[in-house]
Coordinates of C-alpha atoms and ligand atoms in Angstrom, one line a residue:
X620 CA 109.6 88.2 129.1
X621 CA 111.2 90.6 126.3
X622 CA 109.4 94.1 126.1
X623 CA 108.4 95.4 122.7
X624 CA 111.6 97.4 122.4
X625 CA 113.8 94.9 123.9
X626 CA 112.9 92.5 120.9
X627 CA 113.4 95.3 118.5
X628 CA 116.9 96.3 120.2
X629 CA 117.9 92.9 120.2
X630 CA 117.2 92.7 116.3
X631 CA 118.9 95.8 115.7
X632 CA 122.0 94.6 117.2
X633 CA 121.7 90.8 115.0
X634 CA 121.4 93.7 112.0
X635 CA 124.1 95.7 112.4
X636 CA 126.5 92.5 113.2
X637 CA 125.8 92.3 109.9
X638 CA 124.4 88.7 110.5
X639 CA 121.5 88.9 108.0
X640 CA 124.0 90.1 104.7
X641 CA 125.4 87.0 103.4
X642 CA 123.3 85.2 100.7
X643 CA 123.9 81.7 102.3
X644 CA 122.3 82.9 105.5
X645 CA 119.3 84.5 103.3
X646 CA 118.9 81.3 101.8
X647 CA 119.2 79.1 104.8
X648 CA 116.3 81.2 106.5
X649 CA 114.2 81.2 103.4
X650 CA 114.6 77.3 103.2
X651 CA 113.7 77.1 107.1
X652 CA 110.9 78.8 106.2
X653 CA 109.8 76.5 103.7
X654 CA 110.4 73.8 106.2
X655 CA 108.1 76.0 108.5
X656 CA 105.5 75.8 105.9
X657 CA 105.8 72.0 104.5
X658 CA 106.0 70.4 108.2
X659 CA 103.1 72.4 109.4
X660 CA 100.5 72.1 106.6
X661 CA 97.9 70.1 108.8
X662 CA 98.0 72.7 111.8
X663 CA 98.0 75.7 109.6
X664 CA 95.1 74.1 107.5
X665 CA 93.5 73.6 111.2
X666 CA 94.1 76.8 112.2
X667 CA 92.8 78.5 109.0
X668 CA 89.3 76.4 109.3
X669 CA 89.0 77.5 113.4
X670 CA 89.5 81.2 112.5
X671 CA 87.4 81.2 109.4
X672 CA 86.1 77.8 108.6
X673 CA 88.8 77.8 105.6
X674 CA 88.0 74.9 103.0
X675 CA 90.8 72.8 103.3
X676 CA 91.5 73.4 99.4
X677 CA 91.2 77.5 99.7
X678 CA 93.7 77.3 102.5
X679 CA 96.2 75.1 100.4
X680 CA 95.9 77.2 97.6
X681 CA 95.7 80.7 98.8
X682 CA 97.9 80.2 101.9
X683 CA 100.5 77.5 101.8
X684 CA 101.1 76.7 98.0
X685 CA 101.1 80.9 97.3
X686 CA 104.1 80.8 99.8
X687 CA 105.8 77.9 99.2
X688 CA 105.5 79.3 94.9
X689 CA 107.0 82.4 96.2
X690 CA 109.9 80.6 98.3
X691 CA 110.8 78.7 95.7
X692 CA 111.3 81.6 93.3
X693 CA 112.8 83.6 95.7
X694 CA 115.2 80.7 96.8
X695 CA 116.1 80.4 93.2
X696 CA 116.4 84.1 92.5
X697 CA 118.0 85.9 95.4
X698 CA 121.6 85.8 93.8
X699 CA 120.9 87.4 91.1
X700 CA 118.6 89.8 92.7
X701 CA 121.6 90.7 95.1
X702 CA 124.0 91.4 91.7
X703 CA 125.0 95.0 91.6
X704 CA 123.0 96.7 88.4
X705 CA 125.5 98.6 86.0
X706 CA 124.3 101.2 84.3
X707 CA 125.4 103.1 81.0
X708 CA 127.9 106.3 82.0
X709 CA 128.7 109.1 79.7
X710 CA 132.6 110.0 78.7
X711 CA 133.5 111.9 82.0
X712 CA 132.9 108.6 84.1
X713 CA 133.6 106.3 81.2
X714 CA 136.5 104.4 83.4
X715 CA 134.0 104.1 86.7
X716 CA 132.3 101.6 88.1
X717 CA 128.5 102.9 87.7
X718 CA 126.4 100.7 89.2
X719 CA 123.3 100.3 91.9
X720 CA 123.5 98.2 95.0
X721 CA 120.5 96.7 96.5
X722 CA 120.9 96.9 100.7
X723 CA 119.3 95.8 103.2
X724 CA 117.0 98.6 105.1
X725 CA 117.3 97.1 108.5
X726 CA 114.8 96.1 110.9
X727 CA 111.6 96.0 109.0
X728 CA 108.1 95.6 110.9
X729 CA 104.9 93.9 108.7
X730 CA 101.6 94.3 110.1
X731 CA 99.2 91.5 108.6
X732 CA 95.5 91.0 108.2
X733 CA 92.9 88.4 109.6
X734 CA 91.7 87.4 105.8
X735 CA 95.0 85.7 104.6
X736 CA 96.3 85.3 108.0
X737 CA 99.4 83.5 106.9
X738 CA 99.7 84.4 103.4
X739 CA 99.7 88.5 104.4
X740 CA 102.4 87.8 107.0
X741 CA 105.0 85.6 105.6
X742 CA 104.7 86.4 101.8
X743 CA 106.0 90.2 102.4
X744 CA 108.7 88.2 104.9
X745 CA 109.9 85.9 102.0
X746 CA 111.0 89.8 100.6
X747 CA 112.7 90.9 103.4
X748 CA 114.4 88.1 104.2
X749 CA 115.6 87.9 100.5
X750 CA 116.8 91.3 101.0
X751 CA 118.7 90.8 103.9
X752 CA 116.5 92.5 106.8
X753 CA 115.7 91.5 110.5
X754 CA 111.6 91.6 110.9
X755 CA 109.1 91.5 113.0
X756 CA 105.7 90.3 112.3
X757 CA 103.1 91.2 113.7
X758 CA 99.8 88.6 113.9
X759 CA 96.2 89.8 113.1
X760 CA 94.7 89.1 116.9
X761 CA 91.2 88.7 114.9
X762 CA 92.3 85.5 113.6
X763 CA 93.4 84.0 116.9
X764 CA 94.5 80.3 115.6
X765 CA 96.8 81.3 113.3
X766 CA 98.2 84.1 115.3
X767 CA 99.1 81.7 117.5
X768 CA 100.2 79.3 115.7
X769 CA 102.5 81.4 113.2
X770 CA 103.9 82.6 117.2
X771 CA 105.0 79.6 118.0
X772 CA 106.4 77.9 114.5
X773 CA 108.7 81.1 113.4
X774 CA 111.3 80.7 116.9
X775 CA 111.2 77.0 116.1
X776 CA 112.9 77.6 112.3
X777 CA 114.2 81.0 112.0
X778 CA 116.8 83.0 113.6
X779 CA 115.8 84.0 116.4
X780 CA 118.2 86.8 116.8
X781 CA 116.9 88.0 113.5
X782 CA 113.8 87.7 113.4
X783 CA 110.4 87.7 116.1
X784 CA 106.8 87.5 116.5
X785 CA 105.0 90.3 118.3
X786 CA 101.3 89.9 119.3
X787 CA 98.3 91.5 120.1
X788 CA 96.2 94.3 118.9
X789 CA 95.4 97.7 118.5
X790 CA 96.6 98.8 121.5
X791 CA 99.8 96.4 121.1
X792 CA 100.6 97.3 117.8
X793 CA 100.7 101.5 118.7
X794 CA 102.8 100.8 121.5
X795 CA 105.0 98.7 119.1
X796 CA 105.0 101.6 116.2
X797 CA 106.6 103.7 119.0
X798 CA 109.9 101.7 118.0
X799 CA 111.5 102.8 115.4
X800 CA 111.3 100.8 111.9
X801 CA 113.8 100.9 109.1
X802 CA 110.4 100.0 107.3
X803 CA 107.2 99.7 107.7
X804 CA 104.6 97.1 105.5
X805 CA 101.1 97.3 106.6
X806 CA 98.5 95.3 105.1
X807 CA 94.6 96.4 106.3
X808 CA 92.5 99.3 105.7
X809 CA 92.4 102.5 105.1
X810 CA 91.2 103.7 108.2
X811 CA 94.0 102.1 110.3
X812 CA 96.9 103.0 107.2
X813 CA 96.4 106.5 108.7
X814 CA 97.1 105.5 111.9
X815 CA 100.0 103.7 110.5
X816 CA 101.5 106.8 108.4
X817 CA 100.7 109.2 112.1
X818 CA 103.3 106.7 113.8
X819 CA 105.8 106.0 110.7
X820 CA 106.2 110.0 110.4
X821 CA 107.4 110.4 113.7
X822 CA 111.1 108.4 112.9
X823 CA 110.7 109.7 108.9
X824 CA 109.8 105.5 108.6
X825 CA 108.9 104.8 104.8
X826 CA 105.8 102.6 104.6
X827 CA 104.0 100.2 102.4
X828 CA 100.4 99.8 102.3
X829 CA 98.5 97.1 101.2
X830 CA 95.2 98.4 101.6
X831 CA 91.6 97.6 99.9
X832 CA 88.9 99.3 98.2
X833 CA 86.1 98.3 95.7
X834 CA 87.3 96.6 93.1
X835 CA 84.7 96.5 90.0
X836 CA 83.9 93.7 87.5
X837 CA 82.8 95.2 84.2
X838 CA 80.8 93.0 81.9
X839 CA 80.4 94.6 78.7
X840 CA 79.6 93.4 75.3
X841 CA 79.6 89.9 73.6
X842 CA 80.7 87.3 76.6
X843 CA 80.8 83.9 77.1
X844 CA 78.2 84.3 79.7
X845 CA 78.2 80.7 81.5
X846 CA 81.8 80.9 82.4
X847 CA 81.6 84.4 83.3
X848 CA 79.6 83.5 85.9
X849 CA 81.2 80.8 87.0
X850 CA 84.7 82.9 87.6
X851 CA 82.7 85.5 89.3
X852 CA 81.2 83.2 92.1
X853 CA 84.2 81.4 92.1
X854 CA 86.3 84.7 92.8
X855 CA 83.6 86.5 95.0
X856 CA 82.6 83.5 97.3
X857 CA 86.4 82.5 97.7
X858 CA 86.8 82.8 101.5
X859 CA 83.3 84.2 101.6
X860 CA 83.7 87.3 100.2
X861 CA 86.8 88.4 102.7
X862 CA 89.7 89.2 99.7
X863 CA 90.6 92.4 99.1
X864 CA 90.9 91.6 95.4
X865 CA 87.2 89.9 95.6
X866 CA 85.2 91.4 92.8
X867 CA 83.2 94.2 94.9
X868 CA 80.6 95.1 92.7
X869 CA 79.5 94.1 88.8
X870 CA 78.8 96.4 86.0
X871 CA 76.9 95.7 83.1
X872 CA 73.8 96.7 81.3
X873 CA 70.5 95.8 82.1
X874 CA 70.5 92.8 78.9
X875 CA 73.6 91.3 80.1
X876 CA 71.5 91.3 84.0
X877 CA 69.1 89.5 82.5
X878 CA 71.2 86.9 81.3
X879 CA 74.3 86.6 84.0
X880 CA 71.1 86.1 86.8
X881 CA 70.3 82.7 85.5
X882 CA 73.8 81.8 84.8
X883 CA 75.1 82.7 88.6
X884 CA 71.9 80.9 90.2
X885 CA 73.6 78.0 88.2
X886 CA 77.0 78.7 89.3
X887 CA 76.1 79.4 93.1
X888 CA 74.0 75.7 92.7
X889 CA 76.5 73.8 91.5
X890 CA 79.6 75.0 93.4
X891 CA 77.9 75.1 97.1
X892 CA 74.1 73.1 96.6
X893 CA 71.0 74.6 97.0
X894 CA 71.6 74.7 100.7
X895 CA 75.2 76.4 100.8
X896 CA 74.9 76.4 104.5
X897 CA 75.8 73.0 104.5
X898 CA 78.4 73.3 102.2
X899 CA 81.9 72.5 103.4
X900 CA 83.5 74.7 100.5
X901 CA 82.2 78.2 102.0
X902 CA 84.6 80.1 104.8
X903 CA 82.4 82.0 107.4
X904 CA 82.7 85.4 108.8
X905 CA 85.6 86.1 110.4
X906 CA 83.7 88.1 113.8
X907 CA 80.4 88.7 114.9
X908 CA 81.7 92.1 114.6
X909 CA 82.3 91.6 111.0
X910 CA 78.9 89.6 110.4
X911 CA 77.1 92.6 111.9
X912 CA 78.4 95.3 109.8
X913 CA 77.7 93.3 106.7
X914 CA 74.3 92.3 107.6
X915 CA 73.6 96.3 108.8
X916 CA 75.2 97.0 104.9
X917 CA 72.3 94.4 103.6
X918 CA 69.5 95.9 105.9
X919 CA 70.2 100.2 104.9
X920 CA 71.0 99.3 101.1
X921 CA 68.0 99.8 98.8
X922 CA 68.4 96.8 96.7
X923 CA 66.8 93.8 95.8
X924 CA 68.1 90.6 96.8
X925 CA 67.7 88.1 93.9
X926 CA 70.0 84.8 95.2
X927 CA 70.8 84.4 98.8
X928 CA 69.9 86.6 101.6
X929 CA 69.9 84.3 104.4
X930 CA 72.0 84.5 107.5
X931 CA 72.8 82.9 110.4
X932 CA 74.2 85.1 113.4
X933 CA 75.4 82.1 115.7
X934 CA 77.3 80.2 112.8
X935 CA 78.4 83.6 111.1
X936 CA 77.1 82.5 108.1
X937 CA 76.0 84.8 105.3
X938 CA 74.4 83.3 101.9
X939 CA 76.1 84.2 98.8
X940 CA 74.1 87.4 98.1
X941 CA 73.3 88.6 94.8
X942 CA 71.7 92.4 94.3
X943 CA 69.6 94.3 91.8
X944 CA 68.7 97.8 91.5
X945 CA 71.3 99.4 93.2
X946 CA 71.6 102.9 92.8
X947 CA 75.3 104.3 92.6
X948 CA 74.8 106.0 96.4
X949 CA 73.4 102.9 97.9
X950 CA 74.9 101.5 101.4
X951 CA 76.4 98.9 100.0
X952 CA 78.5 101.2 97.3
X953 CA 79.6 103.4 100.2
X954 CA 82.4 101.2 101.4
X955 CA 84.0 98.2 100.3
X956 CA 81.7 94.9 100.9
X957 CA 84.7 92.4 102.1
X958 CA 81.9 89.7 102.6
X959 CA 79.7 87.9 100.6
X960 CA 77.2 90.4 98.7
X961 CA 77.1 91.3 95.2
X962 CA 75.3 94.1 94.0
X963 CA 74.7 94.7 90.4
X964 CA 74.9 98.2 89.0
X965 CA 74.0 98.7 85.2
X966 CA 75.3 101.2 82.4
X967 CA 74.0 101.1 79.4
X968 CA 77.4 101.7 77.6
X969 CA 81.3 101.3 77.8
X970 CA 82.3 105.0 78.5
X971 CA 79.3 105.1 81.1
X972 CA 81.1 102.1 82.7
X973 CA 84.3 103.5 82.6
X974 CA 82.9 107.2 83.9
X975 CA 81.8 105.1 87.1
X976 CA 85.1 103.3 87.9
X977 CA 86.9 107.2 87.3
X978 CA 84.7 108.8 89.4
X979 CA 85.7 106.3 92.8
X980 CA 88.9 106.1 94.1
X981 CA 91.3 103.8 91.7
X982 CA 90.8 99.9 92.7
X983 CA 93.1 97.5 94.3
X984 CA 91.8 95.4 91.3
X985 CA 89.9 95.6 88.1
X986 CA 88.0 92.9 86.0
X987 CA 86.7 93.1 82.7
X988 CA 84.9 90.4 81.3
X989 CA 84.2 90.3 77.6
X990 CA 85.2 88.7 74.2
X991 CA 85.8 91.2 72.7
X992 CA 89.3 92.7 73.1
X993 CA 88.6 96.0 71.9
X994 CA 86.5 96.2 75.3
X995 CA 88.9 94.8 77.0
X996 CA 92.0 97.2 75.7
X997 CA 90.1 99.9 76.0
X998 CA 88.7 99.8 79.4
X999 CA 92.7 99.1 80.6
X1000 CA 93.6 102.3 78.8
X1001 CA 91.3 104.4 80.2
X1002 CA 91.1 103.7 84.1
X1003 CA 93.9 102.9 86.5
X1004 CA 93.7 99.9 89.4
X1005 CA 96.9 98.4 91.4
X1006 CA 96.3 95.3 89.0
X1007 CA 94.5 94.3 86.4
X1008 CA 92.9 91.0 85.0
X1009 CA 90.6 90.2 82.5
X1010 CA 87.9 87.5 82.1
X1011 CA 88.9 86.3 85.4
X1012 CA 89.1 87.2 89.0
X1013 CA 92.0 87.3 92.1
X1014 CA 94.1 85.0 89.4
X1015 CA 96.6 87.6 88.4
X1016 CA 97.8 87.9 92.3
X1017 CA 99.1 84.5 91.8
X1018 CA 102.3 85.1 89.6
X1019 CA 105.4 86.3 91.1
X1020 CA 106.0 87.8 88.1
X1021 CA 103.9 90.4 88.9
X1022 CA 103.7 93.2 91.3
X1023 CA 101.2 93.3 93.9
X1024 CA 100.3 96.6 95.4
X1025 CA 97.6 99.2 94.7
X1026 CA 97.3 103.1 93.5
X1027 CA 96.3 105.6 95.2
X1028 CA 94.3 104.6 97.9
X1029 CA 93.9 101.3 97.4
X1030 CA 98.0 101.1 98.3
X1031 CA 101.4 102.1 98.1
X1032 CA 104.1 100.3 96.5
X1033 CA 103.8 96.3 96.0
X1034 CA 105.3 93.0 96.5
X1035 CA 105.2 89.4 95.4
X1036 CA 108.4 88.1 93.4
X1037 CA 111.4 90.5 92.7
X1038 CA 108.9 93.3 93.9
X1039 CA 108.4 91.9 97.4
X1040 CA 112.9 91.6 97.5
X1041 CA 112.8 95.5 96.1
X1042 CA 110.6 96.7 97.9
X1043 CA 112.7 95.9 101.2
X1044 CA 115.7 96.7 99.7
X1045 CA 118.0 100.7 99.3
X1046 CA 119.0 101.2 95.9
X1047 CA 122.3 102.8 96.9
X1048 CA 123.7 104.6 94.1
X1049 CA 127.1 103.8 93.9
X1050 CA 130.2 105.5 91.6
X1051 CA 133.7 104.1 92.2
X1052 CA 135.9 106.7 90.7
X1053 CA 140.1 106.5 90.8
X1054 CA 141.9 109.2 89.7
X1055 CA 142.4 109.0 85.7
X1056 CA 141.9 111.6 83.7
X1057 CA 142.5 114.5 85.6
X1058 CA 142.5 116.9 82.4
X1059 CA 138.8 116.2 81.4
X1060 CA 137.8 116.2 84.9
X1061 CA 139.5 119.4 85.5
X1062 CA 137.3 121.1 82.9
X1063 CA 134.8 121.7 85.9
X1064 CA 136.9 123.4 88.0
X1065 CA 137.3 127.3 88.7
X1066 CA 138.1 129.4 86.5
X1067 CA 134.9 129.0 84.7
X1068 CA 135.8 129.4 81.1
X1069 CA 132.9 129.2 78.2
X1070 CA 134.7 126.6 76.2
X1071 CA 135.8 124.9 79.1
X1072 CA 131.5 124.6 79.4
X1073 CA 131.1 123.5 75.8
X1074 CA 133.9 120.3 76.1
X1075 CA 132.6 119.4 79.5
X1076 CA 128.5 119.8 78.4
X1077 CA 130.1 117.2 75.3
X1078 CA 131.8 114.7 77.8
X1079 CA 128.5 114.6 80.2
X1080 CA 125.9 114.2 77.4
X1081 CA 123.5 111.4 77.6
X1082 CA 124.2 111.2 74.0
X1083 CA 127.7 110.2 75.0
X1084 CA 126.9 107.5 77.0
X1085 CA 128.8 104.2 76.8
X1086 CA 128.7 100.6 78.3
X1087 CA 132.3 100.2 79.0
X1088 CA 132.7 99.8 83.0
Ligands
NAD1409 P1 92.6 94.0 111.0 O1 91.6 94.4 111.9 O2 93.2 92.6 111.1 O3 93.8 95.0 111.1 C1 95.0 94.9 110.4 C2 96.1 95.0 111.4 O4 96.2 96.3 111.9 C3 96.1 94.0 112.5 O5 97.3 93.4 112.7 C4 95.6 94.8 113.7 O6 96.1 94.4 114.9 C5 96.2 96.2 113.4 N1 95.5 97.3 113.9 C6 94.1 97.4 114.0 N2 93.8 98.6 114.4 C7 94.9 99.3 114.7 C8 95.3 100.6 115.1 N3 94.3 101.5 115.5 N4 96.6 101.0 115.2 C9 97.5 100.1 114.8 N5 97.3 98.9 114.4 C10 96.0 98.5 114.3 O7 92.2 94.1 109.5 P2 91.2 95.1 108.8 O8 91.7 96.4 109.1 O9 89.8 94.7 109.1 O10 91.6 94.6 107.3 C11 90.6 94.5 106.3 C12 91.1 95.5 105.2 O11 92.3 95.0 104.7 C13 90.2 95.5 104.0 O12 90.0 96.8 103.6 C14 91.0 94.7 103.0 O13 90.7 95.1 101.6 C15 92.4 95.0 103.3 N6 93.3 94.0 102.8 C16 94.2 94.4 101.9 C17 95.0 93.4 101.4 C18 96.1 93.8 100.3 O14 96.9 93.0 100.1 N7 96.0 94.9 99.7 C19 94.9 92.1 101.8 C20 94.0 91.8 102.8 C21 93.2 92.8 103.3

């Protein structure tokens, strides 16, 4: 058996054959991929429900048909992604060619997550593939099914020169950060990142972090209060709670409280019955580990419970939780939930609302629910989150158009789409110069003459610049 560093010398070499550069091998990989994906559907949908008793539908839609949408669009896309990018020169480079080249980095490691055990893992690989990279993933070991399952599927359709599965856990993964990464895409939480930025600063490795936080969902002002609810239990109980783009917490005043409890006991009732134990459509807990922290989080907060509450230790289950009165230094506000409680916080007005989300660090996510746009423009103008979505929930992460990634410490940098292939790729800035016009580019040499300055500050203005290549 290959040591850690034996794979990652072995992919070093595939990368520097150059192997991995060509766009029909990019594509032929990507299209494995999808293979990977499509061939495998029952077995990942299997695996999904053993590790966290995934509905069937949730793992279809937020695993398999998120990666096949990206593969498609990256499958479609990569070309032009890979186009060099002119850009406008000025008169003294007027007969260059000016223009940035996107490169591969090299070998690229992605750490994934037990939440989205697929989705985390081969979504950023659809990037770096597109971009040209060898990678090694690297399993969550907390959900065990998949792990193993995504180990023995990737050999069977990718390169295997360029690209491997590495397993295991904490321990595992340190000892495999002692290798040195061209790049570096973690997805987890805060605590680990640092552990992650400790072990990337010793080769200078850049990083990407997808981490989590609390995200908010502020209710303010006139709002169609029935489908409000339902797209906040729908976004907050998807995969029981465990998204990192889950609605955390609500805001609203204490009127709109009085009216959204009715309208989520509705919501809760009708999506998973009035015994959503025996629901099929609710994942459980990932861990016992994981269930006891969030049922310590329920017994030290100060709230109320008003829906939910119950629990079940051996099946891992925890109710779709709704609480009242929670003061802003409550348990429960003190880290983020990732499970299924939701406290309600109130404000009586829309700067209050916005004061709270400014005084916590800035969300992976932020909702706004309202009818009235003014509300809505407002509280986007005001406050900064890695994305942004209003009268909805988790939706926005869906489009490849958009960048994924948070701010601050919800994240660095993003992905998804054209973002995943950039952020995996050097922007080398390229100038290919011949040897014309020697007289305007000798106005820079020695002797420095004052209207030798003047003709040359002329020929490099930006207000000089031109399209011509
Ligand atoms: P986790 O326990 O699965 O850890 C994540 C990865 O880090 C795993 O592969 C694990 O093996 C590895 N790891 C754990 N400890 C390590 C250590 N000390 N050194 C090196 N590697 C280590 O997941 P988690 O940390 O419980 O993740 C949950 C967090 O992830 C939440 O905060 C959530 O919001 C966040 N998250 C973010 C995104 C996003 O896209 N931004 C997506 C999902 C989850």
């Amino acid at each position: 058996m290959e040591t850690r560093s034996q794979v990652v010398g072995r992919l070093q070499a595939a990368f520097r054959s150059g192997v991995t550069v060509p766009e029909e091998f990019r594509r032929a990989q990507l299209t494995g991929l999808m293979s990977m994906i499509r061939d495998n559907e029952e077995l990942i949908v299997n695996a999904l429900h053993k590790d966290l008793a995934k509905p069937k539908f949730e793992a279809i839609l937020s695993e398999v048909d998120i990666v096949i949408n990206e593969l498609h669009h990256a499958i479609a896309n990569v070309k032009s992604w890979m186009q060099p990018e002119y850009v406008s020169k000025n008169l003294a480079t007027k007969l260059d060619e000016c223009f940035v080249r996107r490169e591969p980095l090299g070998v690229v490691l992605i750490i994934g997550t037990w939440n989205y055990p697929l989705q985390l893992l081969i979504l950023p690989m659809v990037g770096a593939i597109a971009a040209g990279n060898c990678v090694v993933i690297k399993p969550s070991e907390v959900s065990a099914a998949t792990d193993s399952l995504i180990a023995e599927l990737v050999p069977k359709y990718l390169s295997q020169d360029c690209y491997a599965v590495v397993r295991g856990g904490p321990e595992e993964t340190k000892a495999l950060l002692q290798n040195r990464f061209d790049h570096i895409f973690y997805t987890g939480s805060q605590t680990v990142a640092r552990s992650i930025l400790q072990a990337a600063s010793v080769h200078l490795t850049p990083v990407t972090l997808e981490l989590g936080g609390k995200c908010p969902c502020f209710i303010y002002g006139r709002v169609n209060i029935a489908a409000a609810a339902r797209r906040l239990v729908w976004a907050k109980f998807f995969n029981s709670g465990q998204s990192c783009v889950a609605p955390d917490y609500v805001l609203c005043s204490q009127a709109t409280q009085d009216a959204l409890l009715p309208a989520l006991r509705e919501a809760l009732e009708d999506f998973y019955g009035k015994e959503p134990q025996t629901s099929p459509d609710l994942s459980r807990i990932v861990s016992p580990r994981h269930w006891t922290r969030l049922m310590e989080l329920l017994k030290r907060s100060s709230g109320k419970v008003v829906l939910g509450g119950e629990s079940d230790q051996e099946d891992k289950y925890i109710a779709p939780t709704v609480m009242v009165d929670v003061a802003e230094d409550d348990a429960l506000m003190k880290e983020e939930i990732f499970g299924p409680i939701l406290p309600i916080l109130t404000v009586e007005s829309l700067e209050k609302g916005i004061d709270f989300i400014n005084r916590n660090e800035k969300p992976l996510a932020l909702y706004v629910f309202s009818d009235e746009s003014s509300v809505v423009n407002t509280v986007l103008e005001k406050t900064s989150s890695g994305g942004f979505c209003s009268n909805d929930g988790i939706v926005h992460m869906t489009l490849p158009g958009l960048p994924f990634g948070g701010v601050g410490a919800s994240g660095w940098g993003s992905y998804h789409g054209r973002w995943g292939f950039e952020a995996f790729s050097h922007r080398r800035a390229c100038m290919l110069r011949g040897w014309a016009l020697e007289r305007l580019n000798g106005l820079r040499y020695p002797p420095y003459k004052d209207n030798k300055l003047s003709w040359l500050r002329w020929t490099t203005s930006a207000k000089n610049s031109c399209s011509l290549m």
